[in-house]
CSV table of C-alpha atoms in Angstrom, one decimal:
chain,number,residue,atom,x,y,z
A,1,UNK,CA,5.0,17.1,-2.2
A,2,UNK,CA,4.0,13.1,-1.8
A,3,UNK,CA,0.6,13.8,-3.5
A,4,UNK,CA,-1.1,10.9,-5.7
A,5,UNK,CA,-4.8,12.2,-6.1
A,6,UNK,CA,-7.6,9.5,-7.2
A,7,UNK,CA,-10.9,10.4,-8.8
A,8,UNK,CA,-13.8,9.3,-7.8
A,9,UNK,CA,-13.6,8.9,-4.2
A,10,UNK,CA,-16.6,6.6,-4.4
A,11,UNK,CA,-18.4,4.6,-7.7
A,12,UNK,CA,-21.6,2.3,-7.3
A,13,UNK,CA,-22.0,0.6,-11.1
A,14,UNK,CA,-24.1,-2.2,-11.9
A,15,UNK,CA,-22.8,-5.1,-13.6
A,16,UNK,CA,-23.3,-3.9,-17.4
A,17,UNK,CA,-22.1,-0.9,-16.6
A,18,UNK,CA,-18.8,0.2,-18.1
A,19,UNK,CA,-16.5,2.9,-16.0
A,20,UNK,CA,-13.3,4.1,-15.2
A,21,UNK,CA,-10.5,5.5,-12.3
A,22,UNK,CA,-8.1,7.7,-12.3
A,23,UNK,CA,-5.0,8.3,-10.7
A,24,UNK,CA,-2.6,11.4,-11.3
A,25,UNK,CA,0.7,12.1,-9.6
A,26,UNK,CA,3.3,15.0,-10.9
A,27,UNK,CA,6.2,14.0,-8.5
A,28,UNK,CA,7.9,12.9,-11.6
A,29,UNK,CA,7.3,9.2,-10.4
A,30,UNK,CA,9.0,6.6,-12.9
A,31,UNK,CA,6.3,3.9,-12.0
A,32,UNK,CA,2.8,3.4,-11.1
A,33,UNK,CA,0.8,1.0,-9.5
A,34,UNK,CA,-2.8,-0.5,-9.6
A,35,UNK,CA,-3.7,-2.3,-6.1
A,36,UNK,CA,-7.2,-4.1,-4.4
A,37,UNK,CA,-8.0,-3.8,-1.4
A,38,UNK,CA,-10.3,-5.9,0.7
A,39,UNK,CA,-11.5,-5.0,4.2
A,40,UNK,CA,-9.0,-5.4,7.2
A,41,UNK,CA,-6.7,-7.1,4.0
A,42,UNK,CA,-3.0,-5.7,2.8
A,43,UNK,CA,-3.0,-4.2,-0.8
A,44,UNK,CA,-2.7,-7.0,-3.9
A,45,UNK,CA,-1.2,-5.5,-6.5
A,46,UNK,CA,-3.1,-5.8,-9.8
A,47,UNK,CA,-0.8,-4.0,-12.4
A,48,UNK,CA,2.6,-2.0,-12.7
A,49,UNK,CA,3.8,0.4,-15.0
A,50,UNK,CA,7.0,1.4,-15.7
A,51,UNK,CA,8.2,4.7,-17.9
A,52,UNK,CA,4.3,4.2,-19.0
A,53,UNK,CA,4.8,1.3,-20.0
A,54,UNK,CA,3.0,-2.5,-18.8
A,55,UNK,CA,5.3,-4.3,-16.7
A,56,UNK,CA,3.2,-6.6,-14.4
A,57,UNK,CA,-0.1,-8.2,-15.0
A,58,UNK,CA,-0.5,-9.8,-11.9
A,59,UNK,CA,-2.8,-12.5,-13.6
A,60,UNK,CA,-5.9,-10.0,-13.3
A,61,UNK,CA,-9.0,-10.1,-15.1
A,62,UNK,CA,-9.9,-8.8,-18.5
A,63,UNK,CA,-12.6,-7.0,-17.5
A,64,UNK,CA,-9.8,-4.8,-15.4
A,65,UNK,CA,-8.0,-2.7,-18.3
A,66,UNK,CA,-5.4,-0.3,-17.5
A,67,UNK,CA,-4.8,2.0,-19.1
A,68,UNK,CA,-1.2,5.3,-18.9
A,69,UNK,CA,-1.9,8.0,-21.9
A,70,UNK,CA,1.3,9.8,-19.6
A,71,UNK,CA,3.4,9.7,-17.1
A,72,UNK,CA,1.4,11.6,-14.7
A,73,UNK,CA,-1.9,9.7,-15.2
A,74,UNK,CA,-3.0,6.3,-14.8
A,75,UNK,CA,-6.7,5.0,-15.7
A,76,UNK,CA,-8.4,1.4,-14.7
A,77,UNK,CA,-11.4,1.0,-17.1
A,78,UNK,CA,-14.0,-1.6,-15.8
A,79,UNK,CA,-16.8,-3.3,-17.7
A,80,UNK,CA,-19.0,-6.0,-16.8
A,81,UNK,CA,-17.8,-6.2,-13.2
A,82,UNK,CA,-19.2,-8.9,-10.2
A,83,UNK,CA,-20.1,-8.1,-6.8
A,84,UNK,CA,-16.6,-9.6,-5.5
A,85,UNK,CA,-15.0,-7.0,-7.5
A,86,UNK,CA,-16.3,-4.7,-4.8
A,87,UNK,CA,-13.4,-3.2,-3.1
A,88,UNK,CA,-10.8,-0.7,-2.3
A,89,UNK,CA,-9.3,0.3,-5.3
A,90,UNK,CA,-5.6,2.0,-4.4
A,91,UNK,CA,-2.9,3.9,-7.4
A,92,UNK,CA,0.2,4.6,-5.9
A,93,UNK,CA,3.7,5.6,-7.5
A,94,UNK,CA,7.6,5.4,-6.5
A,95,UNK,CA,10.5,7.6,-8.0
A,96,UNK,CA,11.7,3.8,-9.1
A,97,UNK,CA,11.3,1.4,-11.2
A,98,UNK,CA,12.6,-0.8,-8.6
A,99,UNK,CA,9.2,-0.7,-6.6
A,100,UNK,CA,10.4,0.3,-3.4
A,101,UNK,CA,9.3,3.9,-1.4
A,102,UNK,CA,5.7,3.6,-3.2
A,103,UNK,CA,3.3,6.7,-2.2
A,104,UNK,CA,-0.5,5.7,-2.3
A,105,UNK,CA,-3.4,7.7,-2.9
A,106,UNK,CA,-6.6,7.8,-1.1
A,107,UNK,CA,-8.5,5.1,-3.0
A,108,UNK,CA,-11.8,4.7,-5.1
A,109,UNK,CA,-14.0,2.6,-2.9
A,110,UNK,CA,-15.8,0.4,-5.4
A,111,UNK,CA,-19.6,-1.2,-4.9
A,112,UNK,CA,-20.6,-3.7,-7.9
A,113,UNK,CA,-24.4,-4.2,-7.2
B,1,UNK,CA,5.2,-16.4,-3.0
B,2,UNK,CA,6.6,-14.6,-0.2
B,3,UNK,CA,4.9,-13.8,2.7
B,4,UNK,CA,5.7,-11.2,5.7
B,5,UNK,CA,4.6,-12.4,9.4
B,6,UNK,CA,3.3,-9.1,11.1
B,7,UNK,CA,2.8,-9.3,15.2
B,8,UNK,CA,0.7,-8.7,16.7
B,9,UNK,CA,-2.0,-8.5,14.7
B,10,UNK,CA,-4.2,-6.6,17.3
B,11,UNK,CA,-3.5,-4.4,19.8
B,12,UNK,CA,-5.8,-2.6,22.9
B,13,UNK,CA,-3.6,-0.1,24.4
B,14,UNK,CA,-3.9,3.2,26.6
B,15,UNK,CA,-3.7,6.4,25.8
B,16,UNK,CA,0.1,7.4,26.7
B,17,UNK,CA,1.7,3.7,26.4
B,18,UNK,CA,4.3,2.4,24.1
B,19,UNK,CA,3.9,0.3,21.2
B,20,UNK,CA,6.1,-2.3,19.3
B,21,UNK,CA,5.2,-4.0,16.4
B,22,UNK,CA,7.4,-6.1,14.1
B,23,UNK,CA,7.9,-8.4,10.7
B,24,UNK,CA,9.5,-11.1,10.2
B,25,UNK,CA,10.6,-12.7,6.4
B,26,UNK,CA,12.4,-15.6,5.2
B,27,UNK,CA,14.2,-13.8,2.3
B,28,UNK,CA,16.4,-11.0,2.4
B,29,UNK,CA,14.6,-7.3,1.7
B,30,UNK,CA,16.5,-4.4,0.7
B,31,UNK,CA,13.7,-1.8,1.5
B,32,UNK,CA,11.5,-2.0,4.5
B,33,UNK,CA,8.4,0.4,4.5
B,34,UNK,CA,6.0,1.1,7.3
B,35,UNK,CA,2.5,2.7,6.2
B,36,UNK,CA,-1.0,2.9,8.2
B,37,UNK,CA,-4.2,3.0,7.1
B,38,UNK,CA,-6.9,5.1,8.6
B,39,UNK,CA,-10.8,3.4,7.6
B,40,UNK,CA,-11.6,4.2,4.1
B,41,UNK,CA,-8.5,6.2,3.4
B,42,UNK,CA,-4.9,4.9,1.1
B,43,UNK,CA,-2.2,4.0,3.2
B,44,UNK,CA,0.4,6.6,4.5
B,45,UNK,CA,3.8,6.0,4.1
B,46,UNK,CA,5.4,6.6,7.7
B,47,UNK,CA,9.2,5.5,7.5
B,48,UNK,CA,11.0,4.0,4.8
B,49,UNK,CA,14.3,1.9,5.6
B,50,UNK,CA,17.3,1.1,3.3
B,51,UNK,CA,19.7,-0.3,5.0
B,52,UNK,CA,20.4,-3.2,7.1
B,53,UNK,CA,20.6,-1.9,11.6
B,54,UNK,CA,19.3,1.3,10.0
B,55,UNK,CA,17.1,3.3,12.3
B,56,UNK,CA,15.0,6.1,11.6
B,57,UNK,CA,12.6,8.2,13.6
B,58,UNK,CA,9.8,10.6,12.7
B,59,UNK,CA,7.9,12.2,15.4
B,60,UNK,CA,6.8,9.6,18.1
B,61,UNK,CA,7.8,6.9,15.6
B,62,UNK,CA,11.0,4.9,15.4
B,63,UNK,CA,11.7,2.1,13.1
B,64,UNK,CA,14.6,-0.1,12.6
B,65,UNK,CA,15.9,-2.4,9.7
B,66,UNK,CA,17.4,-5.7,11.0
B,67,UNK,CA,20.9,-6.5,10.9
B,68,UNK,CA,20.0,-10.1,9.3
B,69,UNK,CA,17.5,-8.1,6.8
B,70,UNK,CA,14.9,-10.1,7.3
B,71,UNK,CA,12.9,-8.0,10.3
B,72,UNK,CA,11.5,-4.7,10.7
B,73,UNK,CA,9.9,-3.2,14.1
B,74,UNK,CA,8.1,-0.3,14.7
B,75,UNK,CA,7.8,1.6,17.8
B,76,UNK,CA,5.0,4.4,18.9
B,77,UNK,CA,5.9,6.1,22.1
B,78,UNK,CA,3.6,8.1,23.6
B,79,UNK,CA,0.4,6.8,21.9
B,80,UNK,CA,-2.3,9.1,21.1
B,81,UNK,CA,-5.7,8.3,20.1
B,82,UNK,CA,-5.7,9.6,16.8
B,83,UNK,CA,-2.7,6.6,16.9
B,84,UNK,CA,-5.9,4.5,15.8
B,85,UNK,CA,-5.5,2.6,12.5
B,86,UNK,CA,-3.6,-0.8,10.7
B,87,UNK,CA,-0.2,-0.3,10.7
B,88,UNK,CA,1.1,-2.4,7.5
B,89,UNK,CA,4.6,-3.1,7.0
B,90,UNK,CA,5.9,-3.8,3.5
B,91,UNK,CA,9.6,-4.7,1.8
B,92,UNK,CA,10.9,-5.8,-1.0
B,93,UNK,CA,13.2,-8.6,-2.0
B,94,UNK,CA,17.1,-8.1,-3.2
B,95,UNK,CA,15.9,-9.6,-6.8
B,96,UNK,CA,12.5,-8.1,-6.9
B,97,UNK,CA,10.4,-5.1,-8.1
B,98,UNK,CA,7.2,-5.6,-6.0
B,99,UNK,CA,6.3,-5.0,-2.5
B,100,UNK,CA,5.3,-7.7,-0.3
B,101,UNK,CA,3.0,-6.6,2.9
B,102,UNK,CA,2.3,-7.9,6.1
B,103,UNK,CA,-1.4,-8.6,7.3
B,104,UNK,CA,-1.3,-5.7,9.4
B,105,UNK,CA,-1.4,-4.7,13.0
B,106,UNK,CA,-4.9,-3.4,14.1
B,107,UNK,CA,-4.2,-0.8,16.8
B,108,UNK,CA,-6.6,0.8,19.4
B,109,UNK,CA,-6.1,3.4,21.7
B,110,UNK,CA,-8.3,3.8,24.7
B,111,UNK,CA,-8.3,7.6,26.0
């Protein structure tokens, strides 16, 4: 089983609002990821976390947090959001730390009014 | 940073034709992934490569990892409509821990 599930599958927030993602896998995946997505775009990776721990920041905005209570669950709280932070927003995990053979999950789709 | 070059990056093909799709890096990758994307949806991981001249099938879809490790292609034989999608292909670098992708291959099949 390859299964990484997201919750919501869609999320419409206005830009005071204050909400979060979710992302669970339990393949016993080492690290997870945090990706944008942008119409017709590749992924851009936004965060990495390794044995639940912060590894990569890729430079992202503080009003993206991550957050990994485990190491089957992954959040993104978002407060105070624009319109351009309107996107796909992708979790996937790999049985490495190495960040190769990443599994995604279906996505939040993401609308900032 | 490092950027894959993905060809072609459209395709309008008929239902039963082949298809061949390929990237191209400067640096050496140790892992070469092929995923596609349906509208809306995360990608799907289709083949995975390891190894340089390795080449690996699944279904109507064959992929190989260049000898020089710095190509991929992809093959469809056989294409079906539900064969509709971006195909993405992704690796990573010898020294790295993050995938790079490619800008993606849109394909359509006409039944």
């Amino acid at each position: 089983d390859t299964e990484v599930t997201q919750t919501p599958k869609h999320l419409v927030m206005g830009m005071t609002n204050k909400k979060s993602l979710k992302c669970e896998q339990h393949m016993g995946h080492r690290a997870m990821y945090w990706y944008k997505q942008k119409a017709k775009k590749p992924p851009e990776l936004m965060f990495v976390y390794s044995y639940e721990k912060l590894s990569i920041n890729e430079s992202v905005p503080s009003r993206f947090s991550p957050e990994c209570p485990n190491s089957s669950l992954l959040n993104l709280h978002l407060h105070a959001l624009q319109p351009e932070d309107s996107a796909l927003y992708l979790c996937a995990s790999s049985p490495r730390t190495t960040g190769d053979t990443q599994y995604f999950g279906p996505g939040t789709r993401l609308t900032v009014l | 940073g490092q950027q894959l070059n993905q060809s072609p990056q459209s395709m309008f093909i008929q239902e039963g034709e082949d298809v061949s799709m390929n990237c191209t890096s400067s640096s050496i990758f140790n892992t070469w992934l092929w995923y596609k994307q349906d509208p809306g949806e995360g990608p799907v991981l289709l083949i995975a490569l390891y190894k340089a001249g390795e080449l690996t099938s699944n279904g109507r879809l064959t992929a190989q990892f260049g000898i020089t490790r710095k190509d991929s292609f992809l093959n469809i034989s056989a294409s079906i409509p539900s064969d509709v999608g971006i195909y993405f292909c992704a690796g990573r670098e010898t020294s790295g821990s993050r995938l790079t992708f490619g800008e993606g291959t849109q394909l359509t099949v006409n039944p």
